[in-house]
Amino acid sequence: MLEIKNLHARVAETGTEILRGVDLTVKTGEVAAIMGPNGSGKSTLSYILAGREDYEVTEGDILYNGESILEMDPAERAAAGLFLAFQYPLEIPGVATMTFLKAALNSQRKARGESELTTPDFMRRVKDSAANLKIDAAMLKRPLNVGFSGGEKKRAEILQMALLEPKLCVMDETDSGLDIDALRIVSEGVNALRSPDRAFLVITHYQRLLEHIVPDSVHVLYKGRIIRSGGKELALHLESEGYAQVIGEAA
Ligand code: ADP
Ligand code: MG
Ligand code: MG
């Protein structure tokens, strides 16, 4: 489903190279985890997948279902089934969460040539998904992410993901800011979305999340390159040994 080939990318404004030849393949139905120390380029990789304009791809390619997405803008990528749950969700004052969700869902349906959902149909879907994620109905009336706790912001991201039903879900440190109960709720929400026709790229620092969302593969990103790939046992190894050993071996 996703094939990242020798991807080099830099910050458009300063020219600083962040990704230095990332190679990664994620198959349909697979959950791939990306781990790595702070500053490795994990968030940058997620932004570049989503099509954020502050970065420039200088070499390599990103293939999604066999086709390059580099020329597609973020809305086109979303319509094609790509979703990014942000590490730091933005606060949007003045836009009720419910209004935002409805606009996001309907603009995506429009881009796919589907009809708009009726309000009752939309309300039913939001309420079902919100209940699964233990999101209070009152929260949906508040402006998106404004004054939400860290955990509430992350749950709101997963609610968007559940409603939009993407094919490729990229989750950037969704576990940060979650207490253990919220971690379980969010993980259950994600696991409920696992399916043979959907893939996940789960970015995390901690093995803890991967006890709940068990990955098929684990990749270590360091200084803009994947320096080690393995199965779920690699996450346990990193937890006990730290990143230093794997970095030393790669050097
Ligand atoms: P991670 O998510 O793995 O912690 P990031 O992708 O956030 O890493 O950052 C990787 C490196 O790129 C860091 O050194 C960061 O400071 C730098 N970086 C990312 N975006 C920019 C930017 N827009 N301008 C300058 N430096 C950036
Ligand atoms: Mg970081
Ligand atoms: Mg990050």
Tab-separated table of C-alpha atoms and ligand atoms in Angstrom:
chain	number	residue	atom	x	y	z
A	1	MET	CA	0.000	0.000	0.000
A	2	LEU	CA	2.793	2.393	0.937
A	3	GLU	CA	6.246	2.339	-0.556
A	4	ILE	CA	8.718	4.994	0.510
A	5	LYS	CA	11.833	4.871	-1.656
A	6	ASN	CA	15.104	6.614	-0.871
A	7	LEU	CA	13.189	9.632	0.424
A	8	HIS	CA	15.259	12.751	0.985
A	9	ALA	CA	13.550	15.872	2.244
A	10	ARG	CA	14.519	19.259	3.612
A	11	VAL	CA	12.925	22.236	5.284
A	12	ALA	CA	11.812	24.462	2.396
A	13	GLU	CA	12.718	27.730	4.102
A	14	THR	CA	16.212	26.907	5.369
A	15	GLY	CA	17.247	23.971	3.182
A	16	THR	CA	18.112	21.858	6.249
A	17	GLU	CA	18.030	18.195	5.244
A	18	ILE	CA	15.896	16.134	7.665
A	19	LEU	CA	15.191	12.879	5.826
A	20	ARG	CA	18.290	11.304	4.266
A	21	GLY	CA	17.136	8.300	2.320
A	22	VAL	CA	14.141	6.660	4.032
A	23	ASP	CA	13.128	3.265	2.648
A	24	LEU	CA	9.966	1.714	4.038
A	25	THR	CA	7.242	-0.576	2.732
A	26	VAL	CA	3.903	-1.057	4.484
A	27	LYS	CA	1.554	-3.708	3.145
A	28	THR	CA	-2.227	-3.496	3.115
A	29	GLY	CA	-3.576	-4.782	6.430
A	30	GLU	CA	-0.266	-4.253	8.184
A	31	VAL	CA	0.530	-2.226	11.297
A	32	ALA	CA	4.049	-0.815	11.079
A	33	ALA	CA	5.594	0.985	14.038
A	34	ILE	CA	8.215	3.698	13.691
A	35	MET	CA	10.334	4.322	16.748
A	36	GLY	CA	13.385	6.484	17.266
A	37	PRO	CA	14.929	9.124	19.507
A	38	ASN	CA	13.619	12.689	19.573
A	39	GLY	CA	14.694	14.710	16.567
A	40	SER	CA	15.058	11.669	14.262
A	41	GLY	CA	12.558	13.001	11.729
A	42	LYS	CA	9.487	10.966	12.691
A	43	SER	CA	7.056	13.907	12.684
A	44	THR	CA	8.701	15.287	9.537
A	45	LEU	CA	8.062	11.974	7.786
A	46	SER	CA	4.403	12.078	8.843
A	47	TYR	CA	4.024	15.684	7.592
A	48	ILE	CA	5.606	14.817	4.258
A	49	LEU	CA	3.249	11.848	3.852
A	50	ALA	CA	0.303	14.173	4.502
A	51	GLY	CA	1.634	16.756	2.037
A	52	ARG	CA	2.603	19.625	4.308
A	53	GLU	CA	4.121	22.385	2.214
A	54	ASP	CA	6.944	23.503	4.528
A	55	TYR	CA	9.076	20.585	3.350
A	56	GLU	CA	10.657	19.791	-0.015
A	57	VAL	CA	11.303	16.314	-1.324
A	58	THR	CA	14.687	16.473	-3.070
A	59	GLU	CA	15.113	12.813	-4.000
A	60	GLY	CA	13.165	9.552	-3.937
A	61	ASP	CA	9.447	8.892	-4.071
A	62	ILE	CA	6.344	7.982	-2.069
A	63	LEU	CA	4.094	5.448	-3.759
A	64	TYR	CA	0.571	4.857	-2.473
A	65	ASN	CA	-1.141	1.896	-4.110
A	66	GLY	CA	1.617	1.985	-6.698
A	67	GLU	CA	1.282	5.653	-7.641
A	68	SER	CA	3.397	8.626	-6.630
A	69	ILE	CA	1.583	11.057	-4.339
A	70	LEU	CA	4.279	13.750	-4.381
A	71	GLU	CA	2.293	15.984	-6.724
A	72	MET	CA	-0.966	15.622	-4.752
A	73	ASP	CA	-2.051	18.320	-2.287
A	74	PRO	CA	-3.139	17.371	1.267
A	75	ALA	CA	-6.866	17.366	0.412
A	76	GLU	CA	-6.294	15.035	-2.552
A	77	ARG	CA	-4.246	12.698	-0.376
A	78	ALA	CA	-6.989	12.684	2.264
A	79	ALA	CA	-9.631	11.943	-0.365
A	80	ALA	CA	-7.455	9.050	-1.536
A	81	GLY	CA	-7.619	7.616	1.995
A	82	LEU	CA	-4.601	8.999	3.824
A	83	PHE	CA	-5.033	10.304	7.361
A	84	LEU	CA	-2.593	11.867	9.810
A	85	ALA	CA	-3.295	12.053	13.539
A	86	PHE	CA	-1.036	14.881	14.731
A	87	GLN	CA	1.466	14.720	17.578
A	88	TYR	CA	0.357	18.239	18.510
A	89	PRO	CA	-3.287	18.742	17.429
A	90	LEU	CA	-4.054	22.390	16.662
A	91	GLU	CA	-6.613	24.384	18.605
A	92	ILE	CA	-9.216	25.979	16.337
A	93	PRO	CA	-11.114	28.689	18.217
A	94	GLY	CA	-14.596	29.476	16.959
A	95	VAL	CA	-15.165	26.138	15.201
A	96	ALA	CA	-17.245	23.648	17.161
A	97	THR	CA	-15.762	20.139	17.059
A	98	MET	CA	-19.016	18.784	15.623
A	99	THR	CA	-19.046	21.419	12.840
A	100	PHE	CA	-15.437	20.623	11.989
A	101	LEU	CA	-16.112	16.886	11.837
A	102	LYS	CA	-19.131	17.344	9.598
A	103	ALA	CA	-17.219	19.640	7.220
A	104	ALA	CA	-14.252	17.238	7.090
A	105	LEU	CA	-16.442	14.229	6.406
A	106	ASN	CA	-18.612	15.911	3.798
A	107	SER	CA	-15.728	17.534	1.925
A	108	GLN	CA	-14.063	14.143	1.734
A	109	ARG	CA	-17.284	12.502	0.512
A	110	LYS	CA	-17.637	15.220	-2.106
A	111	ALA	CA	-14.046	14.688	-3.299
A	112	ARG	CA	-14.872	10.993	-3.682
A	113	GLY	CA	-18.047	11.744	-5.626
A	114	GLU	CA	-20.317	10.597	-2.765
A	115	SER	CA	-23.405	12.447	-1.552
A	116	GLU	CA	-23.393	14.564	1.625
A	117	LEU	CA	-24.581	12.833	4.765
A	118	THR	CA	-27.899	14.029	6.151
A	119	THR	CA	-27.665	15.626	9.593
A	120	PRO	CA	-29.395	12.712	11.391
A	121	ASP	CA	-27.149	10.203	9.631
A	122	PHE	CA	-24.056	12.247	10.537
A	123	MET	CA	-25.195	12.656	14.172
A	124	ARG	CA	-25.722	8.933	14.526
A	125	ARG	CA	-22.221	8.174	13.233
A	126	VAL	CA	-20.536	10.773	15.451
A	127	LYS	CA	-22.413	9.646	18.539
A	128	ASP	CA	-21.530	5.985	17.968
A	129	SER	CA	-17.855	6.708	17.366
A	130	ALA	CA	-17.651	9.186	20.261
A	131	ALA	CA	-19.266	6.696	22.656
A	132	ASN	CA	-16.730	4.028	21.648
A	133	LEU	CA	-13.932	6.444	22.498
A	134	LYS	CA	-15.650	7.564	25.731
A	135	ILE	CA	-15.897	11.110	24.403
A	136	ASP	CA	-18.543	13.158	26.160
A	137	ALA	CA	-21.232	14.690	23.884
A	138	ALA	CA	-20.617	18.076	25.570
A	139	MET	CA	-17.035	18.036	24.320
A	140	LEU	CA	-18.270	17.893	20.713
A	141	LYS	CA	-19.990	21.264	21.147
A	142	ARG	CA	-16.777	22.969	22.270
A	143	PRO	CA	-14.357	24.592	19.788
A	144	LEU	CA	-11.982	21.981	18.347
A	145	ASN	CA	-9.195	21.161	20.804
A	146	VAL	CA	-9.551	24.511	22.634
A	147	GLY	CA	-8.954	23.843	26.322
A	148	PHE	CA	-8.982	20.075	25.721
A	149	SER	CA	-6.582	18.096	27.904
A	150	GLY	CA	-3.711	16.283	26.164
A	151	GLY	CA	-5.692	13.051	26.307
A	152	GLU	CA	-8.892	14.673	25.006
A	153	LYS	CA	-7.001	16.101	22.010
A	154	LYS	CA	-5.646	12.669	21.137
A	155	ARG	CA	-9.088	11.092	21.488
A	156	ALA	CA	-10.523	13.804	19.211
A	157	GLU	CA	-7.876	12.873	16.597
A	158	ILE	CA	-8.917	9.219	16.761
A	159	LEU	CA	-12.582	10.235	16.523
A	160	GLN	CA	-11.766	12.049	13.258
A	161	MET	CA	-9.936	8.961	12.070
A	162	ALA	CA	-12.850	6.664	12.925
A	163	LEU	CA	-15.328	8.900	11.079
A	164	LEU	CA	-13.209	9.434	7.966
A	165	GLU	CA	-12.456	5.695	7.620
A	166	PRO	CA	-9.044	6.205	5.970
A	167	LYS	CA	-7.092	3.420	4.261
A	168	LEU	CA	-3.676	4.513	5.481
A	169	CYS	CA	-3.635	5.832	9.044
A	170	VAL	CA	-0.512	7.647	10.222
A	171	MET	CA	-0.501	8.243	13.969
A	172	ASP	CA	2.217	10.500	15.370
A	173	GLU	CA	2.855	9.793	19.057
A	174	THR	CA	-0.823	9.338	19.795
A	175	ASP	CA	0.169	7.846	23.159
A	176	SER	CA	1.896	10.978	24.453
A	177	GLY	CA	-0.236	12.746	27.043
A	178	LEU	CA	-2.489	9.731	27.615
A	179	ASP	CA	-2.954	8.195	31.039
A	180	ILE	CA	-3.304	4.404	31.201
A	181	ASP	CA	-7.107	4.382	30.951
A	182	ALA	CA	-7.102	6.743	27.960
A	183	LEU	CA	-4.317	4.692	26.371
A	184	ARG	CA	-6.493	1.596	26.599
A	185	ILE	CA	-9.560	3.386	25.183
A	186	VAL	CA	-7.595	4.876	22.284
A	187	SER	CA	-5.869	1.575	21.538
A	188	GLU	CA	-9.209	-0.248	21.502
A	189	GLY	CA	-10.513	2.415	19.119
A	190	VAL	CA	-7.539	1.848	16.827
A	191	ASN	CA	-7.716	-1.937	17.050
A	192	ALA	CA	-11.408	-1.801	16.110
A	193	LEU	CA	-10.343	-0.062	12.876
A	194	ARG	CA	-7.740	-2.685	12.001
A	195	SER	CA	-8.832	-4.499	8.870
A	196	PRO	CA	-7.309	-6.388	5.927
A	197	ASP	CA	-7.852	-3.381	3.639
A	198	ARG	CA	-6.341	-0.739	5.954
A	199	ALA	CA	-2.764	-0.080	7.052
A	200	PHE	CA	-1.318	1.839	9.988
A	201	LEU	CA	1.927	3.657	10.521
A	202	VAL	CA	2.188	4.051	14.282
A	203	ILE	CA	4.893	6.463	15.435
A	204	THR	CA	5.849	6.109	19.077
A	205	HIS	CA	8.715	6.483	21.518
A	206	TYR	CA	7.447	3.842	23.852
A	207	GLN	CA	7.013	0.119	23.700
A	208	ARG	CA	4.008	0.534	26.039
A	209	LEU	CA	1.665	1.567	23.189
A	210	LEU	CA	2.772	-1.461	21.182
A	211	GLU	CA	1.556	-3.780	23.951
A	212	HIS	CA	-1.927	-2.503	23.117
A	213	ILE	CA	-1.572	-1.998	19.367
A	214	VAL	CA	0.562	-4.989	18.427
A	215	PRO	CA	2.581	-4.164	15.293
A	216	ASP	CA	3.539	-6.492	12.459
A	217	SER	CA	6.838	-4.677	11.961
A	218	VAL	CA	8.991	-2.196	13.871
A	219	HIS	CA	11.406	0.266	12.261
A	220	VAL	CA	13.946	2.510	13.945
A	221	LEU	CA	14.356	5.960	12.407
A	222	TYR	CA	17.554	7.778	13.318
A	223	LYS	CA	18.982	10.932	11.726
A	224	GLY	CA	16.541	10.664	8.840
A	225	ARG	CA	17.147	7.010	7.944
A	226	ILE	CA	15.699	3.650	8.937
A	227	ILE	CA	18.644	2.006	10.686
A	228	ARG	CA	16.963	-1.215	11.827
A	229	SER	CA	13.776	-3.129	11.036
A	230	GLY	CA	12.347	-6.142	12.774
A	231	GLY	CA	9.275	-7.721	14.294
A	232	LYS	CA	7.460	-6.683	17.461
A	233	GLU	CA	10.296	-8.084	19.578
A	234	LEU	CA	12.493	-5.213	18.347
A	235	ALA	CA	10.363	-2.791	20.397
A	236	LEU	CA	10.981	-4.856	23.545
A	237	HIS	CA	14.680	-4.944	22.788
A	238	LEU	CA	14.747	-1.135	22.449
A	239	GLU	CA	12.847	-0.743	25.704
A	240	SER	CA	15.383	-2.811	27.629
A	241	GLU	CA	18.584	-1.686	25.889
A	242	GLY	CA	17.739	1.890	24.864
A	243	TYR	CA	18.440	3.259	21.400
A	244	ALA	CA	22.213	3.578	21.945
A	245	GLN	CA	23.004	-0.060	21.144
A	246	VAL	CA	21.073	-0.120	17.853
A	247	ILE	CA	22.597	3.240	16.877
A	248	GLY	CA	26.093	1.933	17.681
A	249	GLU	CA	25.545	-1.192	15.592
A	250	ALA	CA	24.251	0.860	12.657
A	251	ALA	CA	27.354	3.066	12.826
B	1	ADP	P1	10.888	13.659	15.808
B	1	ADP	O1	9.436	13.710	15.493
B	1	ADP	O2	11.544	12.349	15.482
B	1	ADP	O3	11.177	14.077	17.218
B	1	ADP	P2	11.072	15.902	13.993
B	1	ADP	O4	10.618	15.410	12.678
B	1	ADP	O5	10.104	16.699	14.801
B	1	ADP	O6	11.647	14.695	14.847
B	1	ADP	O7	12.382	16.776	13.780
B	1	ADP	C1	13.550	16.256	13.162
B	1	ADP	C2	14.611	17.341	13.094
B	1	ADP	O8	14.241	18.292	12.106
B	1	ADP	C3	14.786	18.111	14.387
B	1	ADP	O9	16.157	18.388	14.556
B	1	ADP	C4	13.988	19.374	14.119
B	1	ADP	O10	14.488	20.452	14.857
B	1	ADP	C5	14.193	19.582	12.638
B	1	ADP	N1	13.080	20.288	11.988
B	1	ADP	C6	11.864	19.786	11.718
B	1	ADP	N2	11.083	20.716	11.115
B	1	ADP	C7	11.834	21.817	11.009
B	1	ADP	C8	11.598	23.137	10.487
B	1	ADP	N3	10.421	23.475	9.938
B	1	ADP	N4	12.616	24.025	10.554
B	1	ADP	C9	13.803	23.666	11.085
B	1	ADP	N5	14.088	22.470	11.592
B	1	ADP	C10	13.113	21.545	11.564
B	2	MG	MG	9.889	14.826	18.891
B	3	MG	MG	7.748	14.066	16.593
